[in-house]
PDB file of C-alpha atoms in Angstrom:
ATOM      1  CA  MET C 177       0.000   0.000   0.000  1.00 70.00           C
ATOM      2  CA  LYS C 178       2.871   2.364   0.794  1.00 69.00           C
ATOM      3  CA  ILE C 179       4.354   1.833  -2.677  1.00 75.00           C
ATOM      4  CA  PHE C 180       0.965   2.535  -4.286  1.00 62.00           C
ATOM      5  CA  ILE C 181       0.662   5.860  -2.443  1.00 67.00           C
ATOM      6  CA  GLN C 182       4.236   6.792  -3.387  1.00 64.00           C
ATOM      7  CA  CYS C 183       3.527   6.010  -7.065  1.00 54.00           C
ATOM      8  CA  LEU C 184       0.308   8.009  -6.956  1.00 55.00           C
ATOM      9  CA  LEU C 185       2.099  10.950  -5.345  1.00 60.00           C
ATOM     10  CA  PHE C 186       4.882  10.730  -7.942  1.00 58.00           C
ATOM     11  CA  LEU C 187       2.352  10.769 -10.825  1.00 54.00           C
ATOM     12  CA  LEU C 188       0.489  13.691  -9.293  1.00 55.00           C
ATOM     13  CA  LEU C 189       3.694  15.701  -8.884  1.00 59.00           C
ATOM     14  CA  ALA C 190       4.854  14.768 -12.401  1.00 60.00           C
ATOM     15  CA  PHE C 191       1.641  15.949 -14.092  1.00 57.00           C
ATOM     16  CA  LEU C 192       0.889  18.949 -11.873  1.00 51.00           C
ATOM     17  CA  PRO C 193       3.133  21.367 -13.855  1.00 57.00           C
ATOM     18  CA  VAL C 194       1.466  20.282 -17.112  1.00 52.00           C
ATOM     19  CA  LEU C 195      -2.002  20.877 -15.662  1.00 50.00           C
ATOM     20  CA  ILE C 196      -1.009  24.292 -14.332  1.00 53.00           C
ATOM     21  CA  ALA C 197       0.647  25.348 -17.595  1.00 48.00           C
ATOM     22  CA  THR C 198      -2.316  24.367 -19.760  1.00 48.00           C
ATOM     23  CA  SER C 199      -4.875  25.973 -17.463  1.00 50.00           C
ATOM     24  CA  CYS C 200      -3.092  29.348 -17.724  1.00 55.00           C
ATOM     25  CA  GLU C 201      -3.257  29.518 -21.505  1.00 60.00           C
ATOM     26  CA  ASN C 202      -6.761  30.927 -21.679  1.00 85.00           C
ATOM     27  CA  GLU C 203      -7.097  33.349 -24.550  1.00 92.00           C
ATOM     28  CA  ASP C 204     -10.241  35.020 -25.850  1.00 94.00           C
ATOM     29  CA  ASP C 205     -11.290  34.215 -29.400  1.00 95.00           C
ATOM     30  CA  ILE C 206     -11.384  37.775 -30.773  1.00 96.00           C
ATOM     31  CA  GLU C 207     -13.200  36.774 -33.949  1.00 95.00           C
ATOM     32  CA  GLU C 208     -15.927  34.972 -32.008  1.00 94.00           C
ATOM     33  CA  ILE C 209     -16.405  37.867 -29.586  1.00 95.00           C
ATOM     34  CA  PHE C 210     -16.284  40.894 -31.889  1.00 95.00           C
ATOM     35  CA  TRP C 211     -16.792  40.043 -35.549  1.00 93.00           C
ATOM     36  CA  ASN C 212     -20.004  40.322 -37.567  1.00 88.00           C
ATOM     37  CA  LYS C 213     -22.302  41.417 -34.785  1.00 92.00           C
ATOM     38  CA  ASN C 214     -24.383  44.528 -34.537  1.00 91.00           C
ATOM     39  CA  TRP C 215     -23.195  45.942 -31.194  1.00 92.00           C
ATOM     40  CA  LYS C 216     -25.619  48.426 -29.640  1.00 88.00           C
ATOM     41  CA  ILE C 217     -24.155  50.989 -27.244  1.00 87.00           C
ATOM     42  CA  THR C 218     -26.313  50.529 -24.149  1.00 85.00           C
ATOM     43  CA  GLY C 219     -24.568  52.856 -21.761  1.00 87.00           C
ATOM     44  CA  ALA C 220     -21.446  54.717 -20.820  1.00 91.00           C
ATOM     45  CA  THR C 221     -19.637  56.100 -17.838  1.00 94.00           C
ATOM     46  CA  ILE C 222     -17.814  59.363 -18.386  1.00 93.00           C
ATOM     47  CA  ASN C 223     -15.429  60.708 -15.738  1.00 94.00           C
ATOM     48  CA  GLY C 224     -16.920  58.255 -13.254  1.00 95.00           C
ATOM     49  CA  THR C 225     -20.526  59.323 -13.860  1.00 91.00           C
ATOM     50  CA  SER C 226     -23.061  57.211 -15.729  1.00 90.00           C
ATOM     51  CA  ILE C 227     -24.701  59.140 -18.516  1.00 84.00           C
ATOM     52  CA  ASN C 228     -28.052  60.495 -17.373  1.00 68.00           C
ATOM     53  CA  SER C 229     -31.458  59.105 -18.280  1.00 62.00           C
ATOM     54  CA  GLU C 230     -32.102  61.774 -20.928  1.00 69.00           C
ATOM     55  CA  ALA C 231     -28.896  60.833 -22.709  1.00 67.00           C
ATOM     56  CA  LEU C 232     -29.858  57.154 -22.461  1.00 64.00           C
ATOM     57  CA  LYS C 233     -33.156  57.931 -24.193  1.00 68.00           C
ATOM     58  CA  GLU C 234     -31.127  59.514 -26.978  1.00 64.00           C
ATOM     59  CA  LEU C 235     -29.260  56.214 -27.374  1.00 62.00           C
ATOM     60  CA  TYR C 236     -32.458  54.588 -28.588  1.00 65.00           C
ATOM     61  CA  ALA C 237     -34.055  57.482 -30.484  1.00 66.00           C
ATOM     62  CA  SER C 238     -33.128  56.059 -33.890  1.00 65.00           C
ATOM     63  CA  ALA C 239     -32.466  52.632 -35.328  1.00 65.00           C
ATOM     64  CA  GLN C 240     -29.529  54.230 -37.175  1.00 63.00           C
ATOM     65  CA  SER C 241     -27.705  55.349 -34.053  1.00 70.00           C
ATOM     66  CA  TYR C 242     -25.342  54.022 -31.444  1.00 78.00           C
ATOM     67  CA  TYR C 243     -24.191  50.807 -33.004  1.00 86.00           C
ATOM     68  CA  LEU C 244     -20.813  49.403 -33.993  1.00 92.00           C
ATOM     69  CA  ILE C 245     -19.816  46.561 -36.293  1.00 93.00           C
ATOM     70  CA  PHE C 246     -16.335  45.041 -36.014  1.00 96.00           C
ATOM     71  CA  SER C 247     -14.755  42.947 -38.757  1.00 94.00           C
ATOM     72  CA  ALA C 248     -11.182  41.927 -39.629  1.00 93.00           C
ATOM     73  CA  GLY C 249      -9.264  45.020 -38.512  1.00 93.00           C
ATOM     74  CA  THR C 250     -11.942  47.551 -39.457  1.00 96.00           C
ATOM     75  CA  MET C 251     -15.012  48.910 -37.766  1.00 95.00           C
ATOM     76  CA  LYS C 252     -17.965  51.060 -38.701  1.00 94.00           C
ATOM     77  CA  GLY C 253     -21.085  52.369 -37.053  1.00 91.00           C
ATOM     78  CA  PHE C 254     -23.142  55.382 -36.115  1.00 88.00           C
ATOM     79  CA  LEU C 255     -23.013  57.545 -33.032  1.00 84.00           C
ATOM     80  CA  SER C 256     -26.204  59.220 -34.223  1.00 79.00           C
ATOM     81  CA  PRO C 257     -28.073  59.217 -37.554  1.00 78.00           C
ATOM     82  CA  ASN C 258     -25.868  62.032 -38.907  1.00 81.00           C
ATOM     83  CA  CYS C 259     -22.613  60.842 -37.344  1.00 86.00           C
ATOM     84  CA  PRO C 260     -21.166  57.735 -38.999  1.00 90.00           C
ATOM     85  CA  ILE C 261     -17.788  56.494 -37.800  1.00 92.00           C
ATOM     86  CA  THR C 262     -15.229  54.207 -39.407  1.00 95.00           C
ATOM     87  CA  GLY C 263     -11.735  53.168 -38.511  1.00 96.00           C
ATOM     88  CA  ALA C 264      -9.273  50.462 -37.628  1.00 97.00           C
ATOM     89  CA  TRP C 265      -9.242  48.416 -34.434  1.00 97.00           C
ATOM     90  CA  SER C 266      -7.310  45.642 -32.766  1.00 97.00           C
ATOM     91  CA  ALA C 267      -7.683  43.516 -29.659  1.00 97.00           C
ATOM     92  CA  ASN C 268      -5.442  41.069 -27.843  1.00 97.00           C
ATOM     93  CA  GLY C 269      -7.221  38.014 -26.478  1.00 96.00           C
ATOM     94  CA  LYS C 270      -4.553  37.259 -23.868  1.00 96.00           C
ATOM     95  CA  ASN C 271      -4.315  40.566 -22.027  1.00 96.00           C
ATOM     96  CA  HIS C 272      -7.548  42.214 -23.267  1.00 97.00           C
ATOM     97  CA  ASP C 273      -5.744  45.201 -24.788  1.00 98.00           C
ATOM     98  CA  PHE C 274      -7.972  47.110 -27.186  1.00 98.00           C
ATOM     99  CA  HIS C 275      -7.166  49.923 -29.599  1.00 97.00           C
ATOM    100  CA  CYS C 276      -9.186  51.997 -32.081  1.00 95.00           C
ATOM    101  CA  ASP C 277      -7.934  54.466 -34.649  1.00 96.00           C
ATOM    102  CA  LEU C 278     -11.112  56.197 -35.759  1.00 94.00           C
ATOM    103  CA  ASN C 279     -11.525  58.600 -38.621  1.00 92.00           C
ATOM    104  CA  VAL C 280     -12.845  61.955 -37.482  1.00 80.00           C
ATOM    105  CA  ALA C 281     -16.590  61.893 -37.972  1.00 75.00           C
ATOM    106  CA  GLU C 282     -17.940  64.814 -39.984  1.00 79.00           C
ATOM    107  CA  ASN C 283     -20.718  65.632 -37.505  1.00 80.00           C
ATOM    108  CA  ILE C 284     -18.887  64.642 -34.326  1.00 86.00           C
ATOM    109  CA  ASN C 285     -19.760  67.942 -32.658  1.00 85.00           C
ATOM    110  CA  GLU C 286     -23.483  67.427 -33.298  1.00 81.00           C
ATOM    111  CA  SER C 287     -23.856  66.535 -29.620  1.00 83.00           C
ATOM    112  CA  ALA C 288     -21.656  66.398 -26.540  1.00 85.00           C
ATOM    113  CA  LEU C 289     -22.524  62.719 -26.149  1.00 85.00           C
ATOM    114  CA  ASN C 290     -21.271  61.904 -29.661  1.00 86.00           C
ATOM    115  CA  LEU C 291     -17.950  63.558 -28.879  1.00 89.00           C
ATOM    116  CA  GLN C 292     -17.628  61.799 -25.519  1.00 91.00           C
ATOM    117  CA  LEU C 293     -18.372  58.359 -26.979  1.00 90.00           C
ATOM    118  CA  TYR C 294     -15.985  59.031 -29.854  1.00 92.00           C
ATOM    119  CA  GLU C 295     -13.224  60.015 -27.409  1.00 94.00           C
ATOM    120  CA  ILE C 296     -13.736  56.873 -25.322  1.00 95.00           C
ATOM    121  CA  LEU C 297     -13.582  54.634 -28.384  1.00 95.00           C
ATOM    122  CA  ASN C 298     -10.581  56.414 -29.873  1.00 95.00           C
ATOM    123  CA  ASN C 299      -8.635  56.323 -26.584  1.00 97.00           C
ATOM    124  CA  ALA C 300      -9.730  52.851 -25.447  1.00 97.00           C
ATOM    125  CA  LYS C 301      -7.096  50.623 -23.895  1.00 98.00           C
ATOM    126  CA  LYS C 302      -8.967  47.509 -22.694  1.00 98.00           C
ATOM    127  CA  TYR C 303     -12.028  45.393 -23.341  1.00 98.00           C
ATOM    128  CA  ASN C 304     -13.862  42.968 -21.085  1.00 96.00           C
ATOM    129  CA  GLY C 305     -16.750  40.713 -21.896  1.00 95.00           C
ATOM    130  CA  ASP C 306     -17.838  38.018 -24.282  1.00 95.00           C
ATOM    131  CA  GLY C 307     -19.813  37.575 -27.497  1.00 93.00           C
ATOM    132  CA  ASN C 308     -22.968  39.047 -25.923  1.00 94.00           C
ATOM    133  CA  VAL C 309     -21.863  41.891 -23.653  1.00 95.00           C
ATOM    134  CA  LEU C 310     -18.763  44.083 -23.921  1.00 96.00           C
ATOM    135  CA  ARG C 311     -17.177  46.885 -21.987  1.00 97.00           C
ATOM    136  CA  ILE C 312     -14.650  49.000 -23.906  1.00 97.00           C
ATOM    137  CA  GLU C 313     -12.702  51.221 -21.571  1.00 97.00           C
ATOM    138  CA  VAL C 314     -10.104  53.920 -21.364  1.00 98.00           C
ATOM    139  CA  ASP C 315      -9.956  53.342 -17.597  1.00 97.00           C
ATOM    140  CA  SER C 316     -12.356  52.431 -14.783  1.00 95.00           C
ATOM    141  CA  ARG C 317     -13.959  55.912 -14.958  1.00 97.00           C
ATOM    142  CA  ASN C 318     -14.468  56.102 -18.757  1.00 97.00           C
ATOM    143  CA  PHE C 319     -16.038  53.232 -20.650  1.00 96.00           C
ATOM    144  CA  ILE C 320     -18.811  52.173 -23.009  1.00 94.00           C
ATOM    145  CA  ARG C 321     -21.127  49.204 -22.509  1.00 93.00           C
ATOM    146  CA  LEU C 322     -22.344  47.282 -25.556  1.00 92.00           C
ATOM    147  CA  THR C 323     -24.738  44.411 -26.095  1.00 92.00           C
ATOM    148  CA  VAL C 324     -25.399  42.413 -29.239  1.00 92.00           C
ATOM    149  CA  LYS C 325     -28.459  43.692 -31.035  1.00 82.00           C
ATOM    150  CA  ASN C 326     -28.251  40.927 -33.626  1.00 72.00           C
ATOM    151  CA  ASN C 327     -25.729  38.934 -35.606  1.00 62.00           C
ATOM    152  CA  ILE C 328     -25.068  39.997 -39.163  1.00 57.00           C
TER     153      ILE C 328
END
């Protein structure tokens, strides 16, 4: 019995590093999370303050506003019906780094909210979430929340 326990302990110690190493290799599938979905902006926090209820109503005023679509390295969307945005983006599935390089939208100054959302996206550093809910953030005080409206 003593030899059996020693063998079992030896096997456990031999395979423990392999189990630990493989369990730490979790990496998000960026394509599965981001690509070909119609992401609706459902909220934002700006300078630590959630946008107010009036601004939230504005988020849903038009079917042509407040959505983003990510594909292979490019993104497009609308901050409002008259404010389309396009640009490049990248994300790292291991450390959740996120970066956007947006083109300046022609009507970005149409509303303060458009400009604030644009600034958060353009200065974003991290993402958190999955294929249904995302948070794109500059820091813990400035971020946008998105949910999938529908798949494309």
